One Martini backbone bead per residue (centre of mass of N, CA, C, O) as a GRO file, in nm:
protein
  290
    1MET     BB    1  -2.519  -4.203  -0.349
    2THR     BB    2  -2.657  -4.064  -0.106
    3LYS     BB    3  -2.856  -3.829   0.064
    4TRP     BB    4  -2.673  -3.566   0.105
    5THR     BB    5  -2.611  -3.359   0.393
    6VAL     BB    6  -2.522  -3.150   0.646
    7GLY     BB    7  -2.547  -3.394   0.851
    8ASP     BB    8  -2.278  -3.535   0.696
    9ILE     BB    9  -2.076  -3.363   0.811
   10PRO     BB   10  -1.794  -3.378   0.935
   11ASP     BB   11  -1.593  -3.318   1.172
   12GLN     BB   12  -1.415  -2.980   1.184
   13GLN     BB   13  -1.225  -2.984   1.399
   14GLY     BB   14  -0.921  -2.810   1.331
   15ARG     BB   15  -1.033  -2.673   1.073
   16THR     BB   16  -0.965  -2.471   0.775
   17PHE     BB   17  -1.160  -2.221   0.593
   18ILE     BB   18  -1.176  -2.068   0.274
   19VAL     BB   19  -1.434  -1.830   0.171
   20THR     BB   20  -1.550  -1.697  -0.102
   21GLY     BB   21  -1.822  -1.506  -0.083
   22ALA     BB   22  -1.947  -1.529   0.242
   23ASN     BB   23  -2.180  -1.289   0.268
   24SER     BB   24  -2.344  -1.463   0.046
   25GLY     BB   25  -2.523  -1.708  -0.046
   26LEU     BB   26  -2.346  -1.990  -0.088
   27GLY     BB   27  -2.114  -1.894   0.096
   28GLU     BB   28  -2.282  -1.850   0.348
   29VAL     BB   29  -2.395  -2.133   0.376
   30ALA     BB   30  -2.120  -2.272   0.397
   31ALA     BB   31  -2.008  -2.121   0.642
   32ARG     BB   32  -2.227  -2.207   0.840
   33ALA     BB   33  -2.190  -2.515   0.814
   34LEU     BB   34  -1.889  -2.524   0.894
   35GLY     BB   35  -1.920  -2.387   1.168
   36ALA     BB   36  -2.124  -2.601   1.285
   37ALA     BB   37  -1.885  -2.832   1.243
   38GLY     BB   38  -1.616  -2.661   1.378
   39ALA     BB   39  -1.492  -2.469   1.196
   40THR     BB   40  -1.267  -2.255   1.066
   41VAL     BB   41  -1.377  -1.939   0.922
   42VAL     BB   42  -1.296  -1.758   0.627
   43LEU     BB   43  -1.431  -1.455   0.523
   44ALA     BB   44  -1.393  -1.376   0.184
   45CYS     BB   45  -1.467  -1.027   0.125
   46ARG     BB   46  -1.579  -0.722   0.011
   47ASP     BB   47  -1.823  -0.718   0.220
   48THR     BB   48  -1.753  -0.681   0.549
   49ALA     BB   49  -2.018  -0.607   0.687
   50LYS     BB   50  -2.170  -0.862   0.602
   51GLY     BB   51  -1.960  -1.059   0.708
   52GLU     BB   52  -1.982  -0.980   1.010
   53ALA     BB   53  -2.278  -1.064   1.045
   54VAL     BB   54  -2.226  -1.363   0.987
   55ALA     BB   55  -1.998  -1.419   1.195
   56ARG     BB   56  -2.162  -1.360   1.451
   57GLU     BB   57  -2.356  -1.607   1.404
   58ILE     BB   58  -2.143  -1.829   1.406
   59GLY     BB   59  -1.884  -1.714   1.571
   60ALA     BB   60  -1.559  -1.750   1.698
   61ASN     BB   61  -1.487  -1.938   1.426
   62ALA     BB   62  -1.511  -1.653   1.281
   63GLN     BB   63  -1.373  -1.462   1.003
   64VAL     BB   64  -1.280  -1.145   0.851
   65ARG     BB   65  -1.169  -1.074   0.507
   66GLU     BB   66  -1.052  -0.883   0.267
   67LEU     BB   67  -1.177  -0.944  -0.083
   68ASP     BB   68  -1.087  -0.850  -0.423
   69LEU     BB   69  -1.096  -1.021  -0.726
   70ALA     BB   70  -1.088  -0.734  -0.905
   71ASP     BB   71  -0.798  -0.707  -0.735
   72LEU     BB   72  -0.472  -0.796  -0.716
   73SER     BB   73  -0.385  -0.637  -0.464
   74SER     BB   74  -0.594  -0.774  -0.278
   75VAL     BB   75  -0.504  -1.064  -0.322
   76ARG     BB   76  -0.217  -1.026  -0.214
   77GLU     BB   77  -0.289  -0.923   0.066
   78PHE     BB   78  -0.446  -1.165   0.156
   79ALA     BB   79  -0.232  -1.390   0.107
   80ALA     BB   80  -0.016  -1.273   0.307
   81GLY     BB   81  -0.227  -1.347   0.563
   82VAL     BB   82  -0.183  -1.654   0.518
   83ASP     BB   83  -0.093  -1.932   0.712
   84GLY     BB   84  -0.340  -2.144   0.679
   85ALA     BB   85  -0.518  -2.430   0.521
   86ASP     BB   86  -0.720  -2.690   0.423
   87VAL     BB   87  -0.942  -2.507   0.262
   88LEU     BB   88  -1.026  -2.382  -0.061
   89VAL     BB   89  -1.306  -2.171  -0.159
   90ASN     BB   90  -1.405  -2.093  -0.491
   91ASN     BB   91  -1.703  -1.898  -0.505
   92ALA     BB   92  -1.696  -1.638  -0.618
   93GLY     BB   93  -1.919  -1.422  -0.827
   94VAL     BB   94  -2.027  -1.335  -1.158
   95MET     BB   95  -2.332  -1.257  -1.369
   96ALA     BB   96  -2.417  -1.112  -1.659
   97VAL     BB   97  -2.271  -0.853  -1.691
   98PRO     BB   98  -2.178  -0.581  -1.793
   99LEU     BB   99  -1.936  -0.417  -1.938
  100ARG     BB  100  -1.634  -0.461  -1.754
  101ARG     BB  101  -1.356  -0.367  -1.545
  102THR     BB  102  -1.101  -0.423  -1.376
  103ALA     BB  103  -0.831  -0.292  -1.215
  104ASP     BB  104  -0.653  -0.467  -1.451
  105GLY     BB  105  -0.848  -0.486  -1.728
  106PHE     BB  106  -1.048  -0.704  -1.699
  107GLU     BB  107  -1.295  -0.882  -1.755
  108MET     BB  108  -1.509  -0.929  -1.502
  109GLN     BB  109  -1.569  -1.240  -1.521
  110ILE     BB  110  -1.283  -1.353  -1.574
  111GLY     BB  111  -1.147  -1.187  -1.347
  112THR     BB  112  -1.312  -1.305  -1.106
  113ASN     BB  113  -1.375  -1.615  -1.156
  114HIS     BB  114  -1.069  -1.678  -1.250
  115LEU     BB  115  -0.815  -1.488  -1.211
  116GLY     BB  116  -0.851  -1.436  -0.909
  117HIS     BB  117  -0.841  -1.741  -0.827
  118PHE     BB  118  -0.577  -1.813  -0.956
  119ALA     BB  119  -0.407  -1.621  -0.786
  120LEU     BB  120  -0.488  -1.711  -0.506
  121THR     BB  121  -0.404  -2.006  -0.527
  122GLY     BB  122  -0.102  -1.958  -0.598
  123LEU     BB  123  -0.037  -1.785  -0.329
  124VAL     BB  124  -0.155  -2.037  -0.116
  125LEU     BB  125  -0.082  -2.339  -0.186
  126ASP     BB  126   0.160  -2.386   0.027
  127ARG     BB  127  -0.095  -2.363   0.267
  128ILE     BB  128  -0.248  -2.613   0.159
  129ARG     BB  129  -0.353  -2.934   0.288
  130ASP     BB  130  -0.603  -3.059   0.102
  131ARG     BB  131  -0.804  -2.844  -0.076
  132VAL     BB  132  -0.955  -2.731  -0.392
  133VAL     BB  133  -1.255  -2.543  -0.447
  134THR     BB  134  -1.448  -2.490  -0.751
  135MET     BB  135  -1.684  -2.288  -0.898
  136SER     BB  136  -1.917  -2.364  -1.125
  137SER     BB  137  -2.128  -2.445  -1.422
  138GLY     BB  138  -2.363  -2.534  -1.653
  139PHE     BB  139  -2.270  -2.278  -1.835
  140HIS     BB  140  -2.007  -2.395  -1.964
  141VAL     BB  141  -2.147  -2.478  -2.240
  142LEU     BB  142  -2.136  -2.167  -2.354
  143GLY     BB  143  -1.829  -2.189  -2.368
  144SER     BB  144  -1.519  -2.030  -2.486
  145ILE     BB  145  -1.175  -2.023  -2.541
  146ASP     BB  146  -1.004  -1.710  -2.600
  147LEU     BB  147  -0.665  -1.660  -2.621
  148ASP     BB  148  -0.679  -1.382  -2.803
  149ASP     BB  149  -0.969  -1.281  -2.625
  150LEU     BB  150  -1.038  -1.309  -2.310
  151ASN     BB  151  -1.123  -0.975  -2.258
  152TRP     BB  152  -1.299  -0.843  -2.476
  153GLN     BB  153  -1.138  -0.635  -2.701
  154GLN     BB  154  -1.252  -0.745  -2.999
  155ARG     BB  155  -1.512  -0.846  -2.931
  156ARG     BB  156  -1.835  -0.874  -2.899
  157TYR     BB  157  -2.014  -0.841  -2.627
  158ARG     BB  158  -2.130  -1.137  -2.433
  159ARG     BB  159  -2.245  -1.212  -2.133
  160TRP     BB  160  -2.300  -1.528  -2.152
  161ALA     BB  161  -2.037  -1.607  -2.291
  162ALA     BB  162  -1.857  -1.491  -2.067
  163TYR     BB  163  -1.962  -1.670  -1.845
  164GLY     BB  164  -1.901  -1.941  -1.980
  165GLN     BB  165  -1.596  -1.895  -1.997
  166SER     BB  166  -1.545  -1.874  -1.688
  167LYS     BB  167  -1.661  -2.163  -1.617
  168LEU     BB  168  -1.473  -2.320  -1.799
  169ALA     BB  169  -1.214  -2.218  -1.664
  170ASN     BB  170  -1.264  -2.354  -1.389
  171LEU     BB  171  -1.230  -2.644  -1.502
  172LEU     BB  172  -0.958  -2.628  -1.642
  173PHE     BB  173  -0.811  -2.550  -1.383
  174THR     BB  174  -0.877  -2.793  -1.206
  175TYR     BB  175  -0.759  -3.017  -1.391
  176GLU     BB  176  -0.473  -2.894  -1.417
  177LEU     BB  177  -0.406  -2.880  -1.120
  178GLN     BB  178  -0.424  -3.185  -1.070
  179ARG     BB  179  -0.202  -3.270  -1.263
  180ARG     BB  180   0.023  -3.107  -1.118
  181LEU     BB  181  -0.003  -3.232  -0.839
  182SER     BB  182   0.051  -3.524  -0.926
  183ARG     BB  183   0.334  -3.475  -1.050
  184ALA     BB  184   0.440  -3.357  -0.759
  185GLY     BB  185   0.316  -3.549  -0.522
  186SER     BB  186   0.059  -3.437  -0.415
  187THR     BB  187  -0.226  -3.443  -0.177
  188VAL     BB  188  -0.364  -3.230  -0.310
  189ARG     BB  189  -0.693  -3.127  -0.409
  190ALA     BB  190  -0.887  -3.082  -0.710
  191VAL     BB  191  -1.217  -2.933  -0.717
  192ALA     BB  192  -1.555  -2.939  -0.841
  193SER     BB  193  -1.863  -2.737  -0.870
  194HIS     BB  194  -2.231  -2.723  -0.873
  195PRO     BB  195  -2.574  -2.589  -0.798
  196GLY     BB  196  -2.744  -2.540  -1.021
  197TYR     BB  197  -3.063  -2.409  -0.949
  198ALA     BB  198  -3.017  -2.130  -0.748
  199SER     BB  199  -3.131  -1.909  -0.503
  200THR     BB  200  -2.981  -1.594  -0.561
  201ASN     BB  201  -2.807  -1.281  -0.606
  202LEU     BB  202  -2.663  -1.342  -0.881
  203GLN     BB  203  -2.934  -1.273  -1.065
  204ALA     BB  204  -2.931  -0.931  -0.985
  205HIS     BB  205  -2.676  -0.803  -1.202
  206THR     BB  206  -2.753  -0.728  -1.515
  207GLU     BB  207  -2.908  -0.459  -1.566
  208SER     BB  208  -3.188  -0.590  -1.661
  209VAL     BB  209  -3.473  -0.762  -1.744
  210GLN     BB  210  -3.348  -1.031  -1.640
  211ASP     BB  211  -3.387  -0.988  -1.339
  212LYS     BB  212  -3.697  -1.033  -1.339
  213MET     BB  213  -3.699  -1.311  -1.469
  214MET     BB  214  -3.512  -1.451  -1.252
  215ALA     BB  215  -3.692  -1.394  -1.009
  216VAL     BB  216  -3.914  -1.582  -1.102
  217GLY     BB  217  -3.740  -1.837  -1.128
  218ASN     BB  218  -3.659  -1.851  -0.830
  219ARG     BB  219  -3.956  -1.897  -0.724
  220VAL     BB  220  -4.045  -2.144  -0.922
  221PHE     BB  221  -3.764  -2.334  -0.991
  222ALA     BB  222  -3.572  -2.303  -0.772
  223GLN     BB  223  -3.359  -2.382  -0.545
  224SER     BB  224  -3.207  -2.356  -0.269
  225ALA     BB  225  -2.918  -2.252  -0.129
  226GLN     BB  226  -2.889  -2.497   0.056
  227MET     BB  227  -2.889  -2.699  -0.181
  228GLY     BB  228  -2.672  -2.563  -0.371
  229ALA     BB  229  -2.430  -2.610  -0.151
  230LEU     BB  230  -2.381  -2.919  -0.133
  231PRO     BB  231  -2.162  -2.986  -0.347
  232MET     BB  232  -1.947  -2.804  -0.215
  233LEU     BB  233  -1.949  -2.940   0.066
  234TYR     BB  234  -1.874  -3.217  -0.029
  235ALA     BB  235  -1.605  -3.137  -0.171
  236ALA     BB  236  -1.484  -3.009   0.110
  237THR     BB  237  -1.546  -3.280   0.326
  238SER     BB  238  -1.521  -3.541   0.191
  239ALA     BB  239  -1.336  -3.842   0.190
  240ASP     BB  240  -1.441  -3.941  -0.120
  241VAL     BB  241  -1.276  -3.736  -0.272
  242ASP     BB  242  -1.149  -3.673  -0.589
  243GLY     BB  243  -0.927  -3.567  -0.784
  244GLY     BB  244  -1.087  -3.410  -1.058
  245SER     BB  245  -1.369  -3.367  -0.964
  246TYR     BB  246  -1.738  -3.341  -1.010
  247TYR     BB  247  -2.015  -3.158  -0.859
  248GLY     BB  248  -2.376  -3.217  -0.838
  249PRO     BB  249  -2.689  -3.257  -0.896
  250ASP     BB  250  -2.927  -3.546  -0.918
  251GLY     BB  251  -3.124  -3.424  -1.095
  252PRO     BB  252  -3.272  -3.301  -1.350
  253PHE     BB  253  -3.023  -3.157  -1.528
  254GLU     BB  254  -2.879  -3.060  -1.262
  255GLN     BB  255  -3.082  -2.845  -1.099
  256ARG     BB  256  -3.143  -3.055  -0.862
  257GLY     BB  257  -3.041  -3.172  -0.540
  258TYR     BB  258  -2.803  -3.405  -0.470
  259PRO     BB  259  -2.497  -3.512  -0.449
  260LYS     BB  260  -2.284  -3.577  -0.738
  261VAL     BB  261  -2.129  -3.709  -0.991
  262VAL     BB  262  -2.019  -3.524  -1.270
  263HIS     BB  263  -2.014  -3.396  -1.611
  264SER     BB  264  -1.828  -3.248  -1.847
  265ASN     BB  265  -1.730  -3.121  -2.125
  266LYS     BB  266  -1.507  -3.147  -2.380
  267LYS     BB  267  -1.368  -2.868  -2.346
  268SER     BB  268  -1.271  -2.927  -2.042
  269MET     BB  269  -1.061  -3.169  -2.163
  270ASP     BB  270  -0.853  -2.974  -2.295
  271HIS     BB  271  -0.517  -2.970  -2.261
  272ALA     BB  272  -0.423  -2.740  -2.447
  273VAL     BB  273  -0.610  -2.520  -2.338
  274ALA     BB  274  -0.526  -2.543  -2.044
  275GLN     BB  275  -0.232  -2.463  -2.092
  276GLY     BB  276  -0.291  -2.190  -2.226
  277LEU     BB  277  -0.452  -2.068  -1.990
  278TRP     BB  278  -0.234  -2.090  -1.780
  279ASP     BB  279  -0.019  -1.915  -1.915
  280LEU     BB  280  -0.199  -1.663  -1.943
  281SER     BB  281  -0.265  -1.631  -1.642
  282GLU     BB  282   0.023  -1.583  -1.551
  283GLU     BB  283   0.071  -1.334  -1.725
  284LEU     BB  284  -0.169  -1.152  -1.625
  285THR     BB  285  -0.111  -1.188  -1.298
  286GLY     BB  286   0.196  -1.279  -1.210
  287VAL     BB  287   0.138  -1.585  -1.130
  288ARG     BB  288   0.353  -1.842  -1.019
  289TYR     BB  289   0.377  -2.172  -1.008
  290ALA     BB  290   0.574  -2.404  -0.836
   0.00000   0.00000   0.00000
């Protein structure tokens, strides 16, 4: 793969993208790039005021709709208003936050990063024409899926292990979704990406001394959000993307660089765990995939 940049995004005129968390960070960068390529972009975000500011700069081909992935009633309301889209980009997320619960009682990281997107995808999948792109992370290697205590109700809460579990869940979901789409004879593709180490506001919400440490890391080591968004944009727009593939940066340790096919760990390939997580996710969210 050559050094792919936003300049290589094909013309997206006539195509519609839903991008979660598009009011800031990688989602905002992606929304701007897609809008510049001619796409209609739906900025699905909790902070609609920030989303409206971004949409005004993108232009008439951008619209904002409220979506709180930590509240299944909000997810259902959003999904009910979706007429159709070519691509759903499951980008929004939280990282290493203190122990909190979503409106439905889920641990905040698995609830937002995985269960919210699982429910959203299931509710709109019959209106997605091309692909579903889900954001994971290199931190998936820190995670293990505990099907008996997915929401940290019995274990001592560890914020980074919880984040790793949610990002591992994103990959298990993507691969299992692709297997199900293939069995159903669907042409819709499920794809995953990760940004490497990108400087965004994601690192500023641990509410601990780690915020200051990561702020230094963002300035010294991280690549820009514009570079970090490239694997997601490639996964969302390239004609060469295969279902079930995973994209990240091509630099050392996948921390920075241009998009390439990357590989996830052995845990993400466990079909039995993927099936168990899928069944549990349906049970917890009440969303059954057709």
